Amino acid sequence: MKDKILKELYEHQENHISGEYLRKKLNVSRTAVWKQIQSLKEEGYVIETMSRKGYRLLEQRDEILPGGVKFNLNTREIGKEIKYFDTIDSTNTYSKTIALEVPHGTIVMSDEQVGGRGRLGRNWSSPKGEGIWMSLILKPGIPPNEGMKVSHIAAAAVCKGIREITGLEALVKWPNDIVINGKKVCGILTEVAGELNEIHYLIVGIGINVNNIDFPTELEEKASSLLIEGKKKYDRKELIVKIISIFEKFYDSFIKEGSLEEVLRLCRQYSALIGREVVIIKGGSQEAAKVLGMTDEGFLEVELSDGRIEHIFSGEVSV
Ligand code: BTN
């Protein structure tokens, strides 16, 4: 019930909503509404209560407008061109259609995706106004098998960016999910087009659950948002600017100096898996293992139950 009240408060931020309205909408007593409001206040939500008017959540709406991002970015190339949509099927799918014509570093972002795609053919829930749904179009002159490293760069940048802006203990769950308190708040889908020896373009799709207040039932146990974990709403523009700036720094040192040092250091320091017992899911089979570390190539180093050491470069790991 608390989540539903919170949702109503967010949806009516411009004006107060009465206890009577909430009572009827949720089919509960006024005392129950009042108790939930108190509980939300205790959790840190700032809610104004006015007699005869009701309740109002005292936070500003944040809009992602391309200018708000672009004019605050101090990057050299990434984000110099931004294509913004109110709604789109998938920023990754659209990016593929324009990748060859637009400059390296172009960003496609949308306030909502109606056909958001995740790894392993899954869907990615991308509700309007709640998250960061964006794709970076990159043209690095590297062989396709190096593409995975750019995914690690993105994961390290998102993890560091979230930590700096929110203070939350974001961790990297290999290969490139970001989790907080064991729940996924960000996924990265990297897609490559090219030939055997060179990438034509690479699309790094980043989905961050920022201000989501709830999730479809099937995701509830595994997914979370920065708002749920931090108990406050975050400015999506500020996060985007921070993450892109960090990403460009890491990306430049990889492309210009071949160095992934800082990225690997972060992925190891903030790993959600190193030292833990996990299950490796490969195709149809599952195998228990202990995670020992991450190699300089970005592979996950694990010890299987029979003592064999393996380096895993793709697939999924569950804890
Ligand atoms: C995952 O399965 O963890 C990856 C999710 C990636 C979602 C992002 S949202 C922006 C971009 N557009 C998409 O359709 N997917 C990626």
XYZ file of N, CA and C in Angstrom, residues 208-314:
321
model
N 19.367 2.809 -16.685
C 19.490 2.968 -15.222
C 18.116 3.268 -14.628
N 17.717 2.437 -13.667
C 16.459 2.681 -12.956
C 16.740 3.767 -11.925
N 16.315 4.999 -12.225
C 16.648 6.107 -11.320
C 15.495 6.375 -10.353
N 14.380 6.853 -10.893
C 13.293 7.260 -9.996
C 12.081 6.335 -10.081
N 12.313 5.104 -10.462
C 11.200 4.135 -10.524
C 10.691 3.905 -9.107
N 9.355 3.934 -8.956
C 8.831 3.655 -7.613
C 8.368 2.222 -7.478
N 8.086 1.588 -8.596
C 7.731 0.174 -8.517
C 8.130 -0.535 -9.807
N 8.043 -1.863 -9.790
C 8.448 -2.678 -10.934
C 7.366 -3.701 -11.235
N 7.317 -4.165 -12.492
C 6.390 -5.253 -12.788
C 6.653 -6.421 -11.825
N 5.590 -7.131 -11.433
C 5.706 -8.174 -10.406
C 6.867 -9.133 -10.662
N 7.066 -9.510 -11.927
C 8.099 -10.506 -12.209
C 9.516 -9.969 -11.956
N 9.648 -8.630 -11.842
C 10.986 -8.054 -11.626
C 11.220 -7.633 -10.178
N 10.109 -7.537 -9.411
C 10.167 -6.957 -8.073
C 11.303 -7.488 -7.187
N 11.520 -8.799 -7.260
C 12.515 -9.404 -6.356
C 13.943 -9.074 -6.737
N 14.148 -8.862 -8.048
C 15.530 -8.710 -8.516
C 15.918 -7.286 -8.861
N 14.912 -6.436 -9.158
C 15.238 -5.089 -9.640
C 14.957 -4.035 -8.591
N 15.710 -2.960 -8.670
C 15.445 -1.837 -7.783
C 15.807 -0.547 -8.506
N 15.644 0.561 -7.812
C 16.001 1.847 -8.427
C 16.794 2.656 -7.407
N 17.399 3.728 -7.884
C 18.165 4.587 -6.967
C 17.215 5.212 -5.953
N 16.009 5.561 -6.422
C 15.028 6.159 -5.499
C 14.666 5.176 -4.383
N 14.417 3.927 -4.753
C 14.020 2.953 -3.728
C 15.179 2.742 -2.743
N 16.397 2.628 -3.271
C 17.538 2.357 -2.395
C 17.965 3.591 -1.598
N 17.860 4.777 -2.221
C 18.348 5.990 -1.556
C 17.250 6.760 -0.859
N 16.009 6.320 -1.068
C 14.830 6.952 -0.464
C 14.704 8.419 -0.825
N 15.215 8.752 -2.009
C 14.958 10.104 -2.515
C 15.057 10.100 -4.033
N 14.477 11.150 -4.599
C 14.488 11.257 -6.049
C 15.825 11.855 -6.494
N 16.361 11.397 -7.618
C 17.628 11.935 -8.102
C 17.431 12.638 -9.440
N 18.305 13.616 -9.682
C 18.247 14.386 -10.920
C 18.935 13.583 -12.022
N 18.127 13.151 -13.003
C 18.697 12.297 -14.055
C 19.761 13.019 -14.875
N 19.573 14.342 -15.098
C 20.553 15.093 -15.888
C 21.918 15.049 -15.223
N 21.901 15.258 -13.907
C 23.163 15.309 -13.151
C 23.898 13.960 -13.249
N 23.115 12.887 -13.148
C 23.716 11.553 -13.256
C 24.307 11.324 -14.648
N 23.531 11.706 -15.680
C 24.002 11.492 -17.056
C 25.322 12.232 -17.276
N 25.348 13.495 -16.857
C 26.543 14.316 -17.069
C 27.753 13.677 -16.371
N 27.549 13.251 -15.144
C 28.649 12.654 -14.374
C 29.140 11.369 -15.053
N 28.198 10.505 -15.425
C 28.576 9.208 -15.988
C 29.283 9.371 -17.329
N 28.772 10.259 -18.166
C 29.404 10.437 -19.482
C 30.811 11.025 -19.326
N 30.967 11.942 -18.396
C 32.302 12.537 -18.200
C 33.295 11.464 -17.754
N 32.880 10.620 -16.817
C 33.788 9.567 -16.338
C 34.055 8.575 -17.472
N 32.985 8.248 -18.217
C 33.139 7.291 -19.318
C 34.184 7.788 -20.307
N 34.101 9.071 -20.691
C 35.041 9.575 -21.705
C 36.490 9.498 -21.221
N 36.674 9.779 -19.939
C 38.045 9.711 -19.382
C 38.601 8.285 -19.500
N 37.807 7.318 -19.063
C 38.238 5.915 -19.129
C 38.421 5.452 -20.580
N 37.484 5.869 -21.428
C 37.505 5.450 -22.838
C 38.758 6.000 -23.521
N 39.056 7.281 -23.264
C 40.239 7.901 -23.875
C 41.514 7.195 -23.454
N 41.617 6.847 -22.159
C 42.893 6.223 -21.774
C 42.979 4.804 -22.329
N 41.855 4.161 -22.576
C 41.889 2.836 -23.216
C 42.297 2.972 -24.690
N 41.658 3.886 -25.409
C 41.921 4.017 -26.849
C 43.308 4.610 -27.105
N 43.687 5.635 -26.324
C 44.956 6.316 -26.618
C 46.157 5.611 -26.034
N 45.988 5.073 -24.806
C 47.164 4.468 -24.151
C 47.009 2.969 -23.966
N 45.883 2.423 -24.380
C 45.637 0.978 -24.207
C 45.488 0.600 -22.735
N 45.202 1.592 -21.885
C 45.148 1.293 -20.448
C 43.717 1.120 -19.921
N 43.550 -0.001 -19.214
C 42.256 -0.254 -18.567
C 42.441 -0.271 -17.056
N 43.592 0.218 -16.631
C 43.997 0.058 -15.235
C 42.936 0.514 -14.227
N 42.479 1.759 -14.399
C 41.526 2.322 -13.445
C 40.179 1.586 -13.507
N 39.791 1.205 -14.742
C 38.519 0.496 -14.930
C 38.569 -0.850 -14.204
N 39.657 -1.590 -14.402
C 39.787 -2.901 -13.755
C 39.867 -2.742 -12.236
N 40.571 -1.716 -11.809
C 40.686 -1.482 -10.361
C 39.291 -1.272 -9.746
N 38.499 -0.447 -10.429
C 37.139 -0.186 -9.921
C 36.263 -1.433 -9.971
N 36.342 -2.169 -11.118
C 35.497 -3.373 -11.257
C 35.871 -4.408 -10.196
N 37.148 -4.446 -9.832
C 37.562 -5.404 -8.789
C 37.178 -4.888 -7.406
N 37.491 -3.622 -7.159
C 37.201 -3.063 -5.820
C 35.707 -3.110 -5.506
N 34.895 -2.813 -6.515
C 33.452 -2.773 -6.282
C 32.745 -3.982 -6.889
N 33.420 -5.119 -6.900
C 32.801 -6.312 -7.475
C 31.757 -6.888 -6.516
N 30.600 -7.262 -7.090
C 29.554 -7.906 -6.272
C 29.813 -9.400 -6.199
N 30.819 -9.903 -6.935
C 30.989 -11.350 -7.048
C 32.292 -11.896 -6.472
N 33.367 -11.110 -6.528
C 34.670 -11.664 -6.124
C 34.622 -12.173 -4.682
N 35.063 -13.419 -4.524
C 35.077 -14.033 -3.191
C 33.791 -14.779 -2.869
N 32.823 -14.722 -3.780
C 31.524 -15.339 -3.465
C 31.311 -16.657 -4.213
N 30.454 -17.503 -3.630
C 30.022 -18.733 -4.289
C 28.908 -18.337 -5.252
N 28.995 -18.800 -6.496
C 27.994 -18.411 -7.493
C 27.565 -19.629 -8.307
N 26.580 -19.404 -9.167
C 26.201 -20.431 -10.135
C 26.433 -19.825 -11.517
N 27.209 -20.553 -12.335
C 27.486 -20.064 -13.688
C 26.431 -20.677 -14.613
N 25.745 -19.815 -15.341
C 24.707 -20.311 -16.240
C 25.213 -20.160 -17.677
N 25.406 -21.315 -18.341
C 25.917 -21.275 -19.720
C 24.972 -22.076 -20.580
N 24.297 -21.422 -21.511
C 23.315 -22.132 -22.329
C 22.300 -22.776 -21.398
N 22.155 -24.117 -21.507
C 21.180 -24.797 -20.660
C 21.771 -25.300 -19.352
N 23.109 -25.241 -19.186
C 23.695 -25.893 -18.010
C 24.070 -24.904 -16.903
N 24.134 -25.416 -15.689
C 24.475 -24.579 -14.529
C 25.596 -25.247 -13.763
N 26.515 -24.467 -13.233
C 27.623 -25.058 -12.493
C 28.000 -24.164 -11.313
N 28.205 -24.789 -10.156
C 28.593 -24.006 -8.976
C 30.075 -23.661 -9.070
N 30.436 -22.481 -8.580
C 31.845 -22.067 -8.630
C 32.101 -20.993 -7.590
N 33.400 -20.791 -7.314
C 33.755 -19.663 -6.437
C 34.481 -18.627 -7.294
N 34.102 -17.369 -7.139
C 34.731 -16.333 -7.969
C 36.042 -15.890 -7.328
N 37.142 -16.010 -8.107
C 38.468 -15.668 -7.569
C 38.859 -14.231 -7.925
N 38.454 -13.785 -9.112
C 38.851 -12.431 -9.502
C 38.448 -12.113 -10.925
N 39.054 -11.055 -11.441
C 38.784 -10.644 -12.822
C 40.133 -10.493 -13.503
N 40.305 -11.087 -14.685
C 41.621 -11.032 -15.346
C 41.804 -9.660 -16.004
N 43.024 -9.387 -16.462
C 43.280 -8.102 -17.120
C 42.514 -7.977 -18.432
N 42.084 -9.110 -18.989
C 41.268 -9.097 -20.212
C 39.799 -8.808 -19.909
N 39.442 -8.844 -18.618
C 38.042 -8.605 -18.231
C 37.254 -9.895 -18.064
N 37.942 -11.056 -18.095
C 37.239 -12.325 -17.888
C 37.059 -12.559 -16.389
N 36.037 -13.369 -16.068
C 35.813 -13.705 -14.665
C 36.595 -14.979 -14.357
N 37.429 -14.924 -13.320
C 38.223 -16.111 -12.966
C 37.499 -16.858 -11.855
N 37.161 -18.136 -12.135
C 36.405 -18.894 -11.140
C 37.068 -20.237 -10.858
N 36.786 -20.765 -9.662
C 37.244 -22.106 -9.325
C 36.009 -23.001 -9.278
N 36.001 -24.034 -10.122
C 34.844 -24.933 -10.173
C 34.909 -25.905 -9.002
N 33.800 -26.634 -8.769
C 33.757 -27.496 -7.574
C 34.807 -28.601 -7.613
N 35.292 -28.984 -8.827
C 36.339 -30.020 -8.885
C 37.747 -29.413 -8.809
N 37.834 -28.117 -8.507
C 39.134 -27.486 -8.319
C 39.727 -26.857 -9.579
N 39.090 -27.104 -10.742
C 39.623 -26.509 -11.981
C 39.394 -24.995 -11.984
N 40.386 -24.273 -12.531
C 40.236 -22.815 -12.638
C 39.804 -22.493 -14.072
N 38.782 -21.672 -14.215
C 38.319 -21.292 -15.568
C 38.205 -19.783 -15.703
N 38.415 -19.328 -16.934
C 38.201 -17.905 -17.225
C 36.941 -17.789 -18.073
N 35.954 -17.086 -17.574
C 34.680 -17.008 -18.276
C 34.572 -15.669 -18.986
N 34.204 -15.701 -20.267
C 34.137 -14.422 -20.976
C 32.729 -14.012 -21.359
N 31.750 -14.923 -21.220
C 30.370 -14.494 -21.495
C 29.437 -15.349 -20.665
